[in-house]
Tab-separated table of C-alpha atoms and ligand atoms in Angstrom:
chain	number	residue	atom	x	y	z
A	268	UNK	CA	-117.655	143.446	90.640
A	269	UNK	CA	-115.967	143.167	94.032
A	270	UNK	CA	-115.812	139.795	95.767
A	271	UNK	CA	-114.801	138.383	99.125
A	272	UNK	CA	-113.060	135.069	99.606
A	273	UNK	CA	-115.270	132.971	101.868
A	274	UNK	CA	-113.950	129.612	102.964
A	275	UNK	CA	-116.975	127.908	101.380
A	276	UNK	CA	-115.390	128.721	97.994
A	277	UNK	CA	-112.421	126.707	99.134
A	278	UNK	CA	-114.496	123.726	100.267
A	279	UNK	CA	-116.209	123.235	96.937
A	280	UNK	CA	-115.331	119.996	95.231
A	281	UNK	CA	-115.290	119.280	91.473
A	282	UNK	CA	-116.801	119.121	88.763
A	283	UNK	CA	-114.534	121.529	87.044
A	284	UNK	CA	-114.303	123.886	85.332
A	285	UNK	CA	-116.232	126.187	87.630
A	286	UNK	CA	-116.226	129.916	88.369
A	287	UNK	CA	-116.359	130.170	92.160
A	288	UNK	CA	-117.335	132.923	94.585
A	289	UNK	CA	-120.647	133.889	96.074
A	290	UNK	CA	-119.894	136.921	98.265
A	291	UNK	CA	-119.893	140.035	96.128
A	292	UNK	CA	-121.187	143.474	95.275
A	293	UNK	CA	-121.348	145.043	91.859
A	294	UNK	CA	-123.042	147.379	89.419
A	295	UNK	CA	-125.803	146.326	87.044
A	296	UNK	CA	-124.528	146.464	83.480
A	297	UNK	CA	-127.789	145.565	81.749
A	298	UNK	CA	-131.198	144.217	82.666
A	299	UNK	CA	-133.309	141.773	80.699
A	300	UNK	CA	-136.844	142.266	79.481
A	301	UNK	CA	-139.459	142.475	82.234
A	302	UNK	CA	-136.949	143.148	85.008
A	303	UNK	CA	-138.442	145.784	87.323
A	304	UNK	CA	-136.441	145.832	90.571
A	305	UNK	CA	-133.024	146.805	89.190
A	306	UNK	CA	-131.753	148.919	86.300
A	307	UNK	CA	-128.351	149.588	84.714
A	308	UNK	CA	-126.099	151.583	87.044
A	309	UNK	CA	-127.695	150.309	90.268
A	310	UNK	CA	-125.400	148.921	92.947
A	311	UNK	CA	-126.431	145.415	93.929
A	312	UNK	CA	-125.442	142.466	96.062
A	313	UNK	CA	-126.077	139.006	94.586
A	314	UNK	CA	-128.142	136.829	96.905
A	315	UNK	CA	-126.746	133.546	98.059
A	316	UNK	CA	-130.228	132.370	98.932
A	317	UNK	CA	-132.668	133.827	96.411
A	318	UNK	CA	-135.510	135.485	98.224
A	319	UNK	CA	-138.162	132.966	97.410
A	320	UNK	CA	-136.137	129.989	98.479
A	321	UNK	CA	-139.048	127.557	98.200
A	322	UNK	CA	-139.791	128.475	94.599
A	323	UNK	CA	-136.363	128.710	93.129
A	324	UNK	CA	-132.913	128.039	94.492
A	325	UNK	CA	-129.529	126.688	93.541
A	326	UNK	CA	-128.397	125.543	96.977
A	327	UNK	CA	-129.230	121.879	96.549
A	328	UNK	CA	-127.646	121.993	93.105
A	329	UNK	CA	-124.853	124.502	93.641
A	330	UNK	CA	-123.261	124.037	90.248
A	331	UNK	CA	-126.638	124.240	88.520
A	332	UNK	CA	-127.352	125.242	84.986
A	333	UNK	CA	-124.647	126.497	82.686
A	334	UNK	CA	-124.448	130.184	81.927
A	335	UNK	CA	-120.757	130.720	81.198
A	336	UNK	CA	-118.718	129.544	78.270
A	337	UNK	CA	-115.051	129.941	77.485
A	338	UNK	CA	-113.974	129.275	73.894
A	339	UNK	CA	-117.194	127.311	73.333
A	340	UNK	CA	-116.570	125.120	76.383
A	341	UNK	CA	-119.214	125.304	79.127
A	342	UNK	CA	-118.194	126.379	82.603
A	343	UNK	CA	-120.177	125.574	85.741
A	344	UNK	CA	-121.410	128.383	87.932
A	345	UNK	CA	-121.528	128.383	91.715
A	346	UNK	CA	-124.881	128.966	93.521
A	347	UNK	CA	-125.959	131.180	90.643
A	348	UNK	CA	-123.418	133.884	91.504
A	349	UNK	CA	-119.844	133.072	90.362
A	350	UNK	CA	-118.382	136.434	91.263
A	351	UNK	CA	-114.731	135.672	90.533
A	352	UNK	CA	-115.504	137.201	87.169
A	353	UNK	CA	-115.876	140.696	85.699
A	354	UNK	CA	-119.466	139.948	84.675
A	355	UNK	CA	-122.082	137.523	85.915
A	356	UNK	CA	-125.657	136.749	84.940
A	357	UNK	CA	-128.242	136.395	87.658
A	358	UNK	CA	-131.970	136.056	88.150
A	359	UNK	CA	-133.754	139.226	89.274
A	360	UNK	CA	-134.876	137.303	92.365
A	361	UNK	CA	-131.252	136.742	93.247
A	362	UNK	CA	-129.932	140.309	93.424
A	363	UNK	CA	-130.796	143.104	95.850
A	364	UNK	CA	-130.452	146.784	95.059
A	365	UNK	CA	-128.432	148.617	97.717
A	366	UNK	CA	-127.649	152.245	98.649
A	367	UNK	CA	-125.899	153.978	95.730
A	368	UNK	CA	-123.341	155.494	98.117
A	369	UNK	CA	-122.239	152.187	99.661
A	370	UNK	CA	-118.565	151.187	99.359
A	371	UNK	CA	-118.649	147.950	97.355
A	372	UNK	CA	-115.324	146.659	98.737
A	373	UNK	CA	-116.827	146.658	102.240
A	374	UNK	CA	-120.516	145.846	101.789
A	375	UNK	CA	-119.725	142.772	99.697
A	376	UNK	CA	-119.259	141.054	103.089
A	377	UNK	CA	-122.988	141.501	103.663
A	378	UNK	CA	-123.418	139.074	100.761
A	379	UNK	CA	-122.285	136.188	102.962
A	380	UNK	CA	-119.922	136.134	105.921
A	381	UNK	CA	-121.156	139.094	107.932
A	382	UNK	CA	-124.867	138.358	107.512
A	383	UNK	CA	-124.381	134.640	108.177
A	384	UNK	CA	-122.595	135.202	111.464
A	385	UNK	CA	-124.533	138.227	112.676
A	386	UNK	CA	-127.932	136.742	111.774
A	387	UNK	CA	-127.106	133.409	113.381
A	388	UNK	CA	-126.648	135.239	116.672
A	389	UNK	CA	-129.500	137.736	116.568
A	390	UNK	CA	-132.073	135.966	114.386
A	391	UNK	CA	-131.458	132.217	114.581
A	392	UNK	CA	-130.232	131.726	118.150
A	393	UNK	CA	-131.922	134.966	119.287
A	394	UNK	CA	-129.226	135.510	121.888
A	395	UNK	CA	-130.478	137.333	124.965
A	396	UNK	CA	-129.009	140.233	126.952
A	397	UNK	CA	-126.914	139.026	129.873
A	398	UNK	CA	-126.441	135.501	128.471
A	399	UNK	CA	-123.191	133.590	127.928
A	400	UNK	CA	-122.177	132.478	124.426
A	401	UNK	CA	-119.439	130.273	122.987
A	402	UNK	CA	-118.114	130.610	119.447
A	403	UNK	CA	-116.074	127.774	117.930
A	404	UNK	CA	-113.939	129.218	115.111
A	405	UNK	CA	-112.991	132.855	114.565
A	406	UNK	CA	-112.827	133.306	110.818
A	407	UNK	CA	-114.885	136.027	109.146
A	408	UNK	CA	-118.128	134.243	110.001
A	409	UNK	CA	-117.210	133.481	113.631
A	410	UNK	CA	-116.145	137.099	114.225
A	411	UNK	CA	-119.509	138.205	112.830
A	412	UNK	CA	-121.249	135.916	115.338
A	413	UNK	CA	-119.254	137.702	118.055
A	414	UNK	CA	-120.413	141.072	116.656
A	415	UNK	CA	-124.041	139.907	116.715
A	416	UNK	CA	-123.696	138.673	120.309
A	417	UNK	CA	-122.150	141.964	121.348
A	418	UNK	CA	-124.863	144.046	119.711
A	419	UNK	CA	-127.530	141.989	121.510
A	420	UNK	CA	-125.998	142.697	124.915
A	421	UNK	CA	-124.581	139.254	125.652
A	422	UNK	CA	-122.676	139.373	128.970
A	423	UNK	CA	-119.885	136.931	128.193
A	424	UNK	CA	-118.499	135.609	124.914
A	425	UNK	CA	-116.057	132.708	124.990
A	426	UNK	CA	-114.301	132.443	121.633
A	427	UNK	CA	-112.182	129.475	120.562
A	428	UNK	CA	-109.734	128.954	117.735
A	429	UNK	CA	-106.547	127.000	117.161
A	430	UNK	CA	-104.840	129.903	115.387
A	431	UNK	CA	-103.257	132.049	118.070
A	432	UNK	CA	-102.877	135.004	115.692
A	433	UNK	CA	-106.621	135.437	116.119
A	434	UNK	CA	-106.246	136.652	119.690
A	435	UNK	CA	-104.875	139.743	121.338
A	436	UNK	CA	-105.266	137.918	124.639
A	437	UNK	CA	-105.786	134.175	124.805
A	438	UNK	CA	-105.239	131.308	127.164
A	439	UNK	CA	-103.795	127.970	126.237
A	440	UNK	CA	-105.326	125.271	128.445
A	441	UNK	CA	-103.790	121.886	129.227
A	442	UNK	CA	-107.123	120.285	130.170
A	443	UNK	CA	-109.605	119.240	127.460
A	444	UNK	CA	-111.527	122.307	126.310
A	445	UNK	CA	-114.948	120.887	127.274
A	446	UNK	CA	-113.803	120.376	130.882
A	447	UNK	CA	-112.460	123.931	131.003
A	448	UNK	CA	-115.641	125.333	129.520
A	449	UNK	CA	-117.977	123.491	131.908
A	450	UNK	CA	-115.919	124.776	134.845
A	451	UNK	CA	-115.988	128.325	133.488
A	452	UNK	CA	-119.752	128.429	133.040
A	453	UNK	CA	-121.611	126.472	135.666
A	454	UNK	CA	-122.697	123.610	133.440
A	455	UNK	CA	-122.591	125.114	129.969
A	456	UNK	CA	-123.334	128.234	127.952
A	457	UNK	CA	-126.749	129.530	126.938
A	458	UNK	CA	-125.806	129.666	123.236
A	459	UNK	CA	-123.027	127.960	121.288
A	460	UNK	CA	-122.054	128.331	117.633
A	461	UNK	CA	-120.015	125.992	115.417
A	462	UNK	CA	-118.318	128.149	112.786
A	463	UNK	CA	-115.547	125.853	111.562
A	464	UNK	CA	-117.196	123.086	109.554
A	465	UNK	CA	-115.934	120.023	111.458
A	466	UNK	CA	-118.055	117.194	112.824
A	467	UNK	CA	-116.061	116.962	116.088
A	468	UNK	CA	-116.503	120.659	116.887
A	469	UNK	CA	-120.211	120.460	115.965
A	470	UNK	CA	-120.568	117.803	118.654
A	471	UNK	CA	-118.407	119.761	121.110
A	472	UNK	CA	-120.521	122.852	120.498
A	473	UNK	CA	-123.734	120.901	121.204
A	474	UNK	CA	-122.299	119.280	124.340
A	475	UNK	CA	-121.068	122.577	125.629
A	476	UNK	CA	-124.435	124.342	125.625
A	477	UNK	CA	-126.434	123.887	128.816
A	478	UNK	CA	-128.188	120.520	128.942
A	479	UNK	CA	-131.583	121.864	129.959
A	480	UNK	CA	-131.796	125.294	128.333
A	481	UNK	CA	-128.897	125.658	125.885
A	482	UNK	CA	-129.186	126.335	122.160
A	483	UNK	CA	-126.480	125.265	119.730
A	484	UNK	CA	-126.326	126.555	116.159
A	485	UNK	CA	-124.395	124.959	113.293
A	486	UNK	CA	-123.064	127.441	110.720
A	487	UNK	CA	-120.024	125.520	109.498
A	488	UNK	CA	-120.431	123.522	106.301
A	489	UNK	CA	-119.472	119.894	107.020
A	490	UNK	CA	-117.107	117.929	104.791
A	491	UNK	CA	-118.912	116.460	101.794
A	492	UNK	CA	-121.158	113.445	102.570
A	493	UNK	CA	-120.072	112.862	106.146
A	494	UNK	CA	-122.683	112.130	108.797
A	495	UNK	CA	-122.686	112.662	112.518
A	496	UNK	CA	-124.024	110.089	114.966
A	497	UNK	CA	-125.379	111.497	118.197
A	498	UNK	CA	-126.999	110.318	121.412
A	499	UNK	CA	-130.619	111.565	121.420
A	500	UNK	CA	-130.425	111.962	125.214
A	501	UNK	CA	-128.455	115.129	124.515
A	502	UNK	CA	-131.664	116.692	123.170
A	503	UNK	CA	-134.189	114.947	125.451
A	504	UNK	CA	-132.834	116.803	128.457
A	505	UNK	CA	-133.834	120.103	126.821
A	506	UNK	CA	-131.143	121.332	124.471
A	507	UNK	CA	-132.105	122.966	121.159
A	508	UNK	CA	-130.009	122.174	118.071
A	509	UNK	CA	-130.351	124.404	115.007
A	510	UNK	CA	-128.619	125.274	111.789
A	511	UNK	CA	-129.023	128.054	109.272
A	512	UNK	CA	-127.853	129.330	105.946
A	513	UNK	CA	-127.228	133.050	105.560
A	514	UNK	CA	-128.080	133.793	109.187
A	515	UNK	CA	-131.771	133.091	108.670
A	516	UNK	CA	-132.234	136.348	106.753
A	517	UNK	CA	-134.753	136.737	103.941
A	518	UNK	CA	-132.250	138.095	101.545
A	519	UNK	CA	-133.954	140.478	99.116
A	520	UNK	CA	-135.415	142.624	101.885
A	521	UNK	CA	-132.722	142.050	104.532
A	522	UNK	CA	-129.608	142.756	102.448
A	523	UNK	CA	-130.559	146.377	101.581
A	524	UNK	CA	-131.578	146.912	105.220
A	525	UNK	CA	-128.236	145.566	106.482
A	526	UNK	CA	-126.427	147.851	104.033
A	527	UNK	CA	-128.498	150.792	105.323
A	528	UNK	CA	-127.573	149.824	108.913
A	529	UNK	CA	-123.927	149.707	107.869
A	530	UNK	CA	-124.198	153.164	106.244
A	531	UNK	CA	-125.813	154.425	109.481
A	532	UNK	CA	-122.754	153.058	111.351
A	533	UNK	CA	-124.753	150.493	113.353
A	534	UNK	CA	-121.805	148.155	112.833
A	535	UNK	CA	-118.410	148.274	111.173
A	536	UNK	CA	-116.994	145.796	108.691
A	537	UNK	CA	-113.377	146.923	108.957
A	538	UNK	CA	-112.354	144.183	111.393
A	539	UNK	CA	-113.363	141.573	108.825
A	540	UNK	CA	-111.233	143.014	106.011
A	541	UNK	CA	-107.630	141.849	106.261
A	542	UNK	CA	-106.416	142.417	102.685
A	543	UNK	CA	-107.673	144.039	99.499
A	544	UNK	CA	-106.141	142.549	96.363
A	545	UNK	CA	-106.635	143.092	92.623
A	546	UNK	CA	-108.282	140.250	90.750
A	547	UNK	CA	-104.958	139.063	89.236
A	548	UNK	CA	-103.725	138.252	92.752
A	549	UNK	CA	-106.619	135.942	93.555
A	550	UNK	CA	-104.315	132.988	94.216
A	551	UNK	CA	-102.417	135.070	96.766
A	552	UNK	CA	-105.779	135.630	98.456
A	553	UNK	CA	-106.324	131.886	98.725
A	554	UNK	CA	-102.758	131.451	100.032
A	555	UNK	CA	-103.574	133.987	102.753
A	556	UNK	CA	-106.740	132.050	103.589
A	557	UNK	CA	-104.793	128.799	103.861
A	558	UNK	CA	-102.112	130.353	106.044
A	559	UNK	CA	-104.756	131.742	108.417
A	560	UNK	CA	-103.716	135.326	107.665
A	561	UNK	CA	-107.045	136.494	106.476
B	686	NAD	N1	-124.216	128.533	107.007
B	686	NAD	C1	-123.852	129.410	106.070
B	686	NAD	O1	-124.687	130.055	105.420
B	686	NAD	C2	-122.395	129.668	105.842
B	686	NAD	C3	-121.992	130.832	105.177
B	686	NAD	C4	-120.620	131.103	105.057
B	686	NAD	C5	-119.697	130.217	105.554
B	686	NAD	N2	-120.111	129.062	106.165
B	686	NAD	C6	-119.165	128.111	106.736
B	686	NAD	O2	-118.748	128.602	108.005
B	686	NAD	C7	-117.456	128.093	108.302
B	686	NAD	C8	-116.522	129.223	108.711
B	686	NAD	O3	-116.331	130.112	107.608
B	686	NAD	P1	-115.170	131.230	107.661
B	686	NAD	O4	-115.211	131.938	106.367
B	686	NAD	O5	-115.271	132.022	108.905
B	686	NAD	O6	-113.892	130.255	107.724
B	686	NAD	P2	-112.388	130.524	108.155
B	686	NAD	O7	-111.595	129.427	107.540
B	686	NAD	O8	-112.019	131.938	107.913
B	686	NAD	O9	-112.432	130.311	109.740
B	686	NAD	C9	-112.450	129.083	110.381
B	686	NAD	C10	-111.670	129.254	111.698
B	686	NAD	O10	-111.745	128.016	112.415
B	686	NAD	C11	-110.482	127.775	113.015
B	686	NAD	N3	-110.352	126.344	113.302
B	686	NAD	C12	-110.077	125.348	112.426
B	686	NAD	N4	-110.060	124.149	113.062
B	686	NAD	C13	-110.358	124.410	114.360
B	686	NAD	C14	-110.489	123.571	115.508
B	686	NAD	N5	-110.327	122.244	115.439
B	686	NAD	N6	-110.808	124.172	116.695
B	686	NAD	C15	-110.950	125.512	116.776
B	686	NAD	N7	-110.837	126.338	115.707
B	686	NAD	C16	-110.540	125.807	114.519
B	686	NAD	C17	-109.468	128.309	112.013
B	686	NAD	O11	-108.225	128.605	112.632
B	686	NAD	C18	-110.186	129.560	111.490
B	686	NAD	O12	-109.844	130.713	112.226
B	686	NAD	C19	-117.024	127.314	107.053
B	686	NAD	O13	-117.346	125.944	107.234
B	686	NAD	C20	-117.899	127.905	105.979
B	686	NAD	O14	-118.088	127.023	104.898
B	686	NAD	C21	-121.437	128.790	106.313
B	687	NAG	C1	-125.724	110.107	105.578
B	687	NAG	O1	-127.034	110.667	105.669
B	687	NAG	C2	-127.725	110.730	104.436
B	687	NAG	C3	-129.015	111.524	104.664
B	687	NAG	O2	-129.772	110.964	105.691
B	687	NAG	C4	-127.956	109.323	103.905
B	687	NAG	O3	-128.625	109.385	102.664
B	687	NAG	C5	-126.587	108.644	103.717
B	687	NAG	O4	-126.762	107.305	103.326
B	687	NAG	C6	-125.769	108.688	105.016
B	687	NAG	N1	-124.421	108.243	104.755
B	687	NAG	C7	-123.759	107.412	105.562
B	687	NAG	C8	-122.348	107.100	105.132
B	687	NAG	O5	-124.241	106.939	106.574
């Protein structure tokens, strides 16, 4: 199994012990009775949102049922995936078979960050050619939003982050960012994306999309049990406010298709891969995440 470190793994709060990770690719070791869509040896990506979300899902109960034990002690799993582990057990509905030639260490990103960002642009916001977009936060997910905007022919992408290592060319403004943005765009952007997971930037992202025709999408996962209060006038003038998990993709059919698009070089994942580490160095991976170097 190959896994990516997504910042959602880092935001998870107790109960412990838990095996984290939900962005992965691996090879089927064995299949249970009655399983028809995968067989031993197949390459697969575990699905964050099982295909039939309405029937069966672990999102509202991310630590769910117990399927791991260590020296007779039960260990919680995470959204039914728990890929920081050599082996994992998953429901047939929650894995998708992918191209046998696909490089697992790259396509694992299709299991979460890439698809979330890319789909939020092309499928959720449905960004239009020639439009202007703003992306708040340039981690793996935010960069994937940028890739989706680019592929859809967006004319201008304004990307914001507080980590200056994220930019080859960036400006540091003295004025408040919302004032700068309104001046830059004649009243606001057509599409804005919050890809950080902070309530203040969720509000900024909404405010910054155009008041009569803008669409703002929340991708960031907010801090546990915090609520946002907002003035409904912001929506009455015509803004659209949306949110999505996994870029709005139906996973079992979309994941293999995205892998096929990757294999056909429709997009590259290289820009999203900053380090490849062996499993024993997992804590170094988290240190890199915390220092903003991944
Ligand atoms: N909706 C979904 O299905 C889904 C899936 C995956 C991740 N997420 C969430 O998306 C968010 C982003 O994930 P990621 O893996 O890209 O995270 P990341 O930590 O790699 O990136 C976040 C970026 O935001 C920047 N940032 C932090 N505070 C900021 C501020 N005040 N202003 C501007 N920039 C700021 C950081 O410097 C960093 O570059 C997280 O909240 C994550 O939980 C949601
Ligand atoms: C936040 O919103 C939830 C869902 O509507 C509600 O149950 C909860 O009481 C709210 N919490 C606070 C602190 O307002």
